[in-house]
PDB file of C-alpha atoms in Angstrom:
ATOM      1  CA  MET A 196      11.200  25.235  25.687  1.00 38.00           C
ATOM      2  CA  ASN A 197      14.424  27.213  25.914  1.00 47.00           C
ATOM      3  CA  PRO A 198      16.385  25.671  28.728  1.00 51.00           C
ATOM      4  CA  GLU A 199      18.871  28.416  28.997  1.00 53.00           C
ATOM      5  CA  THR A 200      18.689  29.940  32.192  1.00 52.00           C
ATOM      6  CA  THR A 201      20.865  32.501  34.363  1.00 61.00           C
ATOM      7  CA  ASP A 202      22.754  29.600  35.916  1.00 78.00           C
ATOM      8  CA  PRO A 203      26.317  29.486  34.810  1.00 89.00           C
ATOM      9  CA  ILE A 204      25.767  25.723  34.192  1.00 93.00           C
ATOM     10  CA  THR A 205      22.935  24.516  32.245  1.00 94.00           C
ATOM     11  CA  GLU A 206      22.256  20.961  30.946  1.00 96.00           C
ATOM     12  CA  VAL A 207      20.685  22.169  27.707  1.00 94.00           C
ATOM     13  CA  ALA A 208      20.380  18.628  26.313  1.00 94.00           C
ATOM     14  CA  PRO A 209      20.833  15.067  27.792  1.00 94.00           C
ATOM     15  CA  ASP A 210      24.454  14.929  28.929  1.00 96.00           C
ATOM     16  CA  VAL A 211      25.235  18.090  27.527  1.00 97.00           C
ATOM     17  CA  TYR A 212      26.334  21.153  29.383  1.00 97.00           C
ATOM     18  CA  ASP A 213      26.621  24.720  28.797  1.00 96.00           C
ATOM     19  CA  LEU A 214      29.219  26.236  30.879  1.00 96.00           C
ATOM     20  CA  THR A 215      28.897  30.169  30.890  1.00 92.00           C
ATOM     21  CA  LEU A 216      32.135  31.573  31.782  1.00 91.00           C
ATOM     22  CA  SER A 217      31.433  35.197  31.515  1.00 83.00           C
ATOM     23  CA  ARG A 218      28.529  37.373  30.690  1.00 72.00           C
ATOM     24  CA  GLU A 219      30.004  40.898  30.751  1.00 68.00           C
ATOM     25  CA  PRO A 220      31.268  42.587  28.902  1.00 62.00           C
ATOM     26  CA  ALA A 221      31.109  39.531  26.382  1.00 68.00           C
ATOM     27  CA  ARG A 222      29.506  36.054  26.914  1.00 78.00           C
ATOM     28  CA  TYR A 223      31.996  33.404  26.605  1.00 88.00           C
ATOM     29  CA  ARG A 224      31.121  29.740  27.047  1.00 93.00           C
ATOM     30  CA  SER A 225      32.478  26.321  26.792  1.00 96.00           C
ATOM     31  CA  PHE A 226      30.402  23.074  26.123  1.00 98.00           C
ATOM     32  CA  VAL A 227      30.868  19.528  27.515  1.00 98.00           C
ATOM     33  CA  PHE A 228      29.432  16.487  26.008  1.00 98.00           C
ATOM     34  CA  ASP A 229      29.500  13.617  28.465  1.00 97.00           C
ATOM     35  CA  TRP A 230      28.866  10.858  25.831  1.00 95.00           C
ATOM     36  CA  ASP A 231      31.048   8.261  24.856  1.00 92.00           C
ATOM     37  CA  VAL A 232      34.269  10.143  25.702  1.00 97.00           C
ATOM     38  CA  PRO A 233      33.537  13.101  28.100  1.00 98.00           C
ATOM     39  CA  THR A 234      34.620  15.941  25.859  1.00 98.00           C
ATOM     40  CA  LEU A 235      35.237  19.468  26.441  1.00 98.00           C
ATOM     41  CA  VAL A 236      34.599  21.913  23.216  1.00 98.00           C
ATOM     42  CA  ASP A 237      36.549  25.183  23.446  1.00 98.00           C
ATOM     43  CA  THR A 238      37.991  26.718  26.498  1.00 97.00           C
ATOM     44  CA  GLY A 239      37.171  30.467  26.783  1.00 94.00           C
ATOM     45  CA  PRO A 240      39.830  33.217  27.118  1.00 94.00           C
ATOM     46  CA  SER A 241      42.657  32.928  29.399  1.00 94.00           C
ATOM     47  CA  ASP A 242      41.308  35.076  31.844  1.00 93.00           C
ATOM     48  CA  THR A 243      38.389  32.725  32.725  1.00 94.00           C
ATOM     49  CA  SER A 244      40.572  29.545  33.224  1.00 96.00           C
ATOM     50  CA  GLU A 245      39.903  28.994  36.742  1.00 96.00           C
ATOM     51  CA  ILE A 246      36.200  29.722  36.375  1.00 95.00           C
ATOM     52  CA  LEU A 247      36.021  27.029  33.570  1.00 97.00           C
ATOM     53  CA  LEU A 248      37.919  24.399  35.760  1.00 97.00           C
ATOM     54  CA  ASP A 249      35.614  25.328  38.716  1.00 96.00           C
ATOM     55  CA  ARG A 250      32.647  24.628  36.404  1.00 96.00           C
ATOM     56  CA  LEU A 251      33.809  21.374  35.369  1.00 97.00           C
ATOM     57  CA  GLU A 252      34.681  20.200  38.871  1.00 96.00           C
ATOM     58  CA  SER A 253      31.377  21.175  40.072  1.00 96.00           C
ATOM     59  CA  ILE A 254      29.830  18.989  37.576  1.00 96.00           C
ATOM     60  CA  GLY A 255      31.971  16.153  38.100  1.00 96.00           C
ATOM     61  CA  ILE A 256      33.030  15.745  34.483  1.00 96.00           C
ATOM     62  CA  ILE A 257      36.928  15.197  33.576  1.00 97.00           C
ATOM     63  CA  PRO A 258      37.089  15.793  30.117  1.00 98.00           C
ATOM     64  CA  GLU A 259      39.178  13.195  28.370  1.00 98.00           C
ATOM     65  CA  ARG A 260      38.994  14.905  24.978  1.00 98.00           C
ATOM     66  CA  LEU A 261      39.123  18.760  24.192  1.00 98.00           C
ATOM     67  CA  ILE A 262      38.216  20.009  20.865  1.00 98.00           C
ATOM     68  CA  LEU A 263      38.687  23.411  19.276  1.00 98.00           C
ATOM     69  CA  THR A 264      36.334  24.935  16.873  1.00 98.00           C
ATOM     70  CA  HIS A 265      38.856  27.511  16.224  1.00 97.00           C
ATOM     71  CA  GLY A 266      41.769  29.622  17.473  1.00 95.00           C
ATOM     72  CA  ASP A 267      40.413  32.769  18.513  1.00 94.00           C
ATOM     73  CA  HIS A 268      41.644  33.818  21.745  1.00 93.00           C
ATOM     74  CA  ASP A 269      37.933  33.542  23.371  1.00 93.00           C
ATOM     75  CA  HIS A 270      37.968  29.830  22.560  1.00 96.00           C
ATOM     76  CA  VAL A 271      41.472  28.708  22.794  1.00 97.00           C
ATOM     77  CA  GLY A 272      42.718  31.117  25.911  1.00 96.00           C
ATOM     78  CA  GLY A 273      42.153  28.480  28.532  1.00 97.00           C
ATOM     79  CA  PHE A 274      43.780  25.357  26.604  1.00 98.00           C
ATOM     80  CA  ASP A 275      47.051  25.204  28.652  1.00 98.00           C
ATOM     81  CA  ALA A 276      45.166  25.391  31.772  1.00 98.00           C
ATOM     82  CA  VAL A 277      43.017  22.444  30.720  1.00 98.00           C
ATOM     83  CA  VAL A 278      45.768  20.427  29.709  1.00 98.00           C
ATOM     84  CA  ASP A 279      47.744  21.057  32.484  1.00 98.00           C
ATOM     85  CA  GLU A 280      44.849  19.922  34.879  1.00 98.00           C
ATOM     86  CA  TYR A 281      43.276  17.052  32.941  1.00 98.00           C
ATOM     87  CA  ASN A 282      45.872  15.961  30.077  1.00 98.00           C
ATOM     88  CA  PRO A 283      42.990  15.323  27.587  1.00 98.00           C
ATOM     89  CA  GLU A 284      43.461  14.229  23.843  1.00 98.00           C
ATOM     90  CA  THR A 285      43.392  17.438  22.125  1.00 98.00           C
ATOM     91  CA  VAL A 286      41.722  17.719  18.596  1.00 98.00           C
ATOM     92  CA  VAL A 287      42.539  20.982  16.866  1.00 98.00           C
ATOM     93  CA  PRO A 288      41.710  22.228  13.184  1.00 98.00           C
ATOM     94  CA  VAL A 289      44.494  21.505  10.804  1.00 98.00           C
ATOM     95  CA  GLN A 290      44.352  25.302   9.835  1.00 97.00           C
ATOM     96  CA  THR A 291      44.689  26.498  13.357  1.00 97.00           C
ATOM     97  CA  SER A 292      48.244  27.932  14.475  1.00 95.00           C
ATOM     98  CA  LEU A 293      48.442  27.079  18.028  1.00 94.00           C
ATOM     99  CA  ASP A 294      50.085  29.361  20.196  1.00 92.00           C
ATOM    100  CA  THR A 295      50.295  27.321  23.340  1.00 94.00           C
ATOM    101  CA  ASN A 296      52.606  25.289  25.419  1.00 96.00           C
ATOM    102  CA  TYR A 297      51.395  22.088  24.038  1.00 96.00           C
ATOM    103  CA  GLU A 298      51.088  20.911  20.489  1.00 95.00           C
ATOM    104  CA  ALA A 299      47.767  19.112  19.207  1.00 97.00           C
ATOM    105  CA  ASP A 300      47.358  15.432  19.640  1.00 98.00           C
ATOM    106  CA  ILE A 301      45.000  15.316  16.424  1.00 98.00           C
ATOM    107  CA  ARG A 302      44.444  17.579  13.590  1.00 98.00           C
ATOM    108  CA  TYR A 303      41.093  17.534  11.917  1.00 98.00           C
ATOM    109  CA  GLU A 304      39.651  18.749   8.561  1.00 98.00           C
ATOM    110  CA  HIS A 305      36.213  18.998   6.932  1.00 98.00           C
ATOM    111  CA  GLU A 306      34.139  16.047   7.144  1.00 97.00           C
ATOM    112  CA  ASN A 307      36.429  14.039   9.790  1.00 98.00           C
ATOM    113  CA  GLN A 308      34.867  12.216  12.364  1.00 98.00           C
ATOM    114  CA  ILE A 309      35.477  12.873  16.058  1.00 98.00           C
ATOM    115  CA  GLY A 310      33.662  10.390  18.077  1.00 96.00           C
ATOM    116  CA  PRO A 311      29.833  11.307  17.263  1.00 96.00           C
ATOM    117  CA  LEU A 312      30.672  14.702  15.937  1.00 98.00           C
ATOM    118  CA  THR A 313      31.346  15.468  12.429  1.00 98.00           C
ATOM    119  CA  ALA A 314      33.480  18.428  11.511  1.00 98.00           C
ATOM    120  CA  VAL A 315      32.155  20.766   9.211  1.00 98.00           C
ATOM    121  CA  HIS A 316      34.587  23.626   7.755  1.00 98.00           C
ATOM    122  CA  ILE A 317      32.853  27.192   7.654  1.00 97.00           C
ATOM    123  CA  PRO A 318      35.523  29.643   6.995  1.00 96.00           C
ATOM    124  CA  GLY A 319      34.888  33.376   6.683  1.00 94.00           C
ATOM    125  CA  HIS A 320      34.725  34.459  10.170  1.00 94.00           C
ATOM    126  CA  CYS A 321      38.153  33.075  10.245  1.00 95.00           C
ATOM    127  CA  ALA A 322      40.172  30.425   7.992  1.00 96.00           C
ATOM    128  CA  ASP A 323      39.901  27.720  10.784  1.00 97.00           C
ATOM    129  CA  ASN A 324      36.484  27.962  11.726  1.00 97.00           C
ATOM    130  CA  TYR A 325      34.144  24.855  12.221  1.00 98.00           C
ATOM    131  CA  ALA A 326      31.278  23.608  13.246  1.00 98.00           C
ATOM    132  CA  LEU A 327      30.458  20.278  14.949  1.00 98.00           C
ATOM    133  CA  VAL A 328      27.383  18.156  14.280  1.00 98.00           C
ATOM    134  CA  ALA A 329      26.159  14.952  16.014  1.00 97.00           C
ATOM    135  CA  ASP A 330      23.344  13.919  13.551  1.00 93.00           C
ATOM    136  CA  GLU A 331      22.075  11.192  15.600  1.00 93.00           C
ATOM    137  CA  ARG A 332      21.618  13.354  18.602  1.00 95.00           C
ATOM    138  CA  SER A 333      20.280  16.203  16.686  1.00 97.00           C
ATOM    139  CA  ILE A 334      22.679  18.967  18.004  1.00 98.00           C
ATOM    140  CA  ALA A 335      25.391  21.061  16.452  1.00 98.00           C
ATOM    141  CA  VAL A 336      27.986  23.268  17.972  1.00 98.00           C
ATOM    142  CA  LEU A 337      28.244  26.000  15.449  1.00 97.00           C
ATOM    143  CA  GLY A 338      31.681  27.527  16.494  1.00 95.00           C
ATOM    144  CA  ASP A 339      31.398  31.272  15.249  1.00 95.00           C
ATOM    145  CA  ALA A 340      29.789  30.315  12.005  1.00 95.00           C
ATOM    146  CA  MET A 341      26.547  31.880  13.498  1.00 95.00           C
ATOM    147  CA  ILE A 342      25.657  33.636  16.777  1.00 93.00           C
ATOM    148  CA  GLY A 343      22.407  34.167  18.595  1.00 92.00           C
ATOM    149  CA  SER A 344      20.313  36.849  16.995  1.00 90.00           C
ATOM    150  CA  ASP A 345      19.891  38.486  20.468  1.00 87.00           C
ATOM    151  CA  TRP A 346      23.488  39.183  20.580  1.00 84.00           C
ATOM    152  CA  ARG A 347      22.667  42.170  18.450  1.00 83.00           C
ATOM    153  CA  GLY A 348      19.342  43.112  20.368  1.00 85.00           C
ATOM    154  CA  LEU A 349      16.986  41.154  18.286  1.00 84.00           C
ATOM    155  CA  PRO A 350      14.454  38.651  19.564  1.00 86.00           C
ATOM    156  CA  ALA A 351      16.320  35.270  20.618  1.00 89.00           C
ATOM    157  CA  GLY A 352      15.576  32.052  19.178  1.00 92.00           C
ATOM    158  CA  TYR A 353      17.350  32.869  15.929  1.00 94.00           C
ATOM    159  CA  PHE A 354      20.810  33.175  14.207  1.00 94.00           C
ATOM    160  CA  ILE A 355      22.824  36.047  12.448  1.00 92.00           C
ATOM    161  CA  MET A 356      26.156  36.038  11.477  1.00 92.00           C
ATOM    162  CA  VAL A 357      29.305  37.068  13.420  1.00 89.00           C
ATOM    163  CA  GLU A 358      29.722  40.759  12.782  1.00 89.00           C
ATOM    164  CA  ALA A 359      31.967  41.946   9.910  1.00 87.00           C
ATOM    165  CA  ILE A 360      34.128  43.846  12.062  1.00 87.00           C
ATOM    166  CA  TYR A 361      35.110  40.726  13.675  1.00 85.00           C
ATOM    167  CA  SER A 362      35.128  38.555  10.577  1.00 88.00           C
ATOM    168  CA  ASP A 363      37.941  38.075   7.952  1.00 87.00           C
ATOM    169  CA  ASP A 364      35.482  37.517   5.169  1.00 93.00           C
ATOM    170  CA  LEU A 365      31.765  37.893   5.905  1.00 90.00           C
ATOM    171  CA  ILE A 366      30.763  37.184   2.239  1.00 92.00           C
ATOM    172  CA  ALA A 367      32.632  33.794   2.577  1.00 93.00           C
ATOM    173  CA  ALA A 368      31.159  33.039   5.935  1.00 93.00           C
ATOM    174  CA  GLU A 369      27.540  33.562   4.754  1.00 91.00           C
ATOM    175  CA  GLN A 370      28.352  31.411   1.565  1.00 92.00           C
ATOM    176  CA  ASN A 371      30.082  28.800   3.584  1.00 95.00           C
ATOM    177  CA  VAL A 372      27.115  28.366   6.301  1.00 95.00           C
ATOM    178  CA  GLU A 373      25.134  26.609   3.512  1.00 95.00           C
ATOM    179  CA  ARG A 374      27.449  23.536   4.364  1.00 96.00           C
ATOM    180  CA  LEU A 375      25.344  22.983   7.394  1.00 96.00           C
ATOM    181  CA  GLN A 376      22.249  22.391   5.430  1.00 95.00           C
ATOM    182  CA  GLU A 377      23.653  18.787   4.563  1.00 95.00           C
ATOM    183  CA  TYR A 378      23.169  17.934   8.249  1.00 96.00           C
ATOM    184  CA  GLU A 379      20.273  17.256  10.453  1.00 95.00           C
ATOM    185  CA  PHE A 380      19.754  19.066  13.891  1.00 97.00           C
ATOM    186  CA  ASP A 381      17.230  20.647  16.029  1.00 97.00           C
ATOM    187  CA  THR A 382      19.672  22.283  18.570  1.00 97.00           C
ATOM    188  CA  GLY A 383      22.244  24.651  17.264  1.00 97.00           C
ATOM    189  CA  LEU A 384      24.678  25.927  20.346  1.00 97.00           C
ATOM    190  CA  VAL A 385      26.434  29.078  19.925  1.00 95.00           C
ATOM    191  CA  PHE A 386      29.237  30.736  21.938  1.00 93.00           C
ATOM    192  CA  HIS A 387      27.683  34.522  21.891  1.00 91.00           C
ATOM    193  CA  GLY A 388      24.022  35.061  22.312  1.00 90.00           C
ATOM    194  CA  SER A 389      21.323  32.549  22.906  1.00 91.00           C
ATOM    195  CA  SER A 390      21.575  29.061  21.671  1.00 94.00           C
ATOM    196  CA  VAL A 391      18.442  27.843  19.576  1.00 96.00           C
ATOM    197  CA  PHE A 392      16.772  24.637  20.655  1.00 96.00           C
ATOM    198  CA  GLU A 393      14.077  24.170  18.443  1.00 95.00           C
ATOM    199  CA  LYS A 394      14.138  23.846  14.742  1.00 96.00           C
ATOM    200  CA  ALA A 395      17.759  25.102  14.496  1.00 97.00           C
ATOM    201  CA  ARG A 396      18.476  23.759  10.907  1.00 96.00           C
ATOM    202  CA  GLU A 397      15.250  25.180   9.725  1.00 95.00           C
ATOM    203  CA  LYS A 398      16.174  28.461  10.948  1.00 94.00           C
ATOM    204  CA  ILE A 399      19.439  28.364   9.213  1.00 95.00           C
ATOM    205  CA  ASP A 400      17.782  27.334   5.900  1.00 93.00           C
ATOM    206  CA  SER A 401      15.440  30.258   6.230  1.00 89.00           C
ATOM    207  CA  PHE A 402      18.205  32.566   6.958  1.00 88.00           C
ATOM    208  CA  VAL A 403      20.404  30.997   3.946  1.00 88.00           C
ATOM    209  CA  ASP A 404      17.594  30.485   1.382  1.00 85.00           C
ATOM    210  CA  PHE A 405      15.001  33.531   2.138  1.00 68.00           C
ATOM    211  CA  PRO A 406      16.397  35.844  -0.853  1.00 61.00           C
ATOM    212  CA  ASN A 407      16.263  32.828  -3.155  1.00 54.00           C
ATOM    213  CA  LYS A 408      12.843  32.081  -2.261  1.00 48.00           C
ATOM    214  CA  ARG A 409      11.414  35.827  -2.538  1.00 48.00           C
ATOM    215  CA  THR A 410       8.765  36.316  -5.254  1.00 47.00           C
ATOM    216  CA  TRP A 411       7.709  39.796  -6.214  1.00 43.00           C
ATOM    217  CA  ASP A 412       4.210  40.410  -7.423  1.00 43.00           C
ATOM    218  CA  THR A 413       4.809  43.236 -10.177  1.00 43.00           C
ATOM    219  CA  ASN A 414       0.865  43.605 -10.217  1.00 43.00           C
ATOM    220  CA  THR A 415       0.842  45.250  -6.690  1.00 41.00           C
TER     221      THR A 415
END
């Protein structure tokens, strides 16, 4: 079952919330994990900061940790507003050039552990792009390593790559997404398009491996 709804706040897994900040002209999101340490992942663009703070107030969760998956404006724009309001510990990729009023408290890199989340560096869309995987809870936040297939008018429930016009190196992005195959997760949360709530890792496997598995019958 796909738990996504038209609601701006959706509990997509136990104690995991999708905060949809904008649907038009583009979907922007943040995710909140109310686990060991209440954690906000990404902040949306600057012009949705008030919406983000309202969403957090409405679910009654005060983020004590803020993680950025990468430094694009639609993921980091609300950084200062969140720090001003909550003063969370800020955790930012080592590759990210942070153009904000605050320095990061912690810089992370590939395979670093951030609480229950493992950082997986997947450059290509941009040099500092990361996914965050919680193996034990079978959930991954994919950053912009992949997006929902319905973002490009295809059926929902699958993943595609971010468009080439928004990527530094689409070939590298597709090669590096193979790193996700080293982890186990059933749910894949994306920031654009619809997330995938069943067999997410298997669907990434199919996307990555399909050309290598194809066989041609030369007799037909």
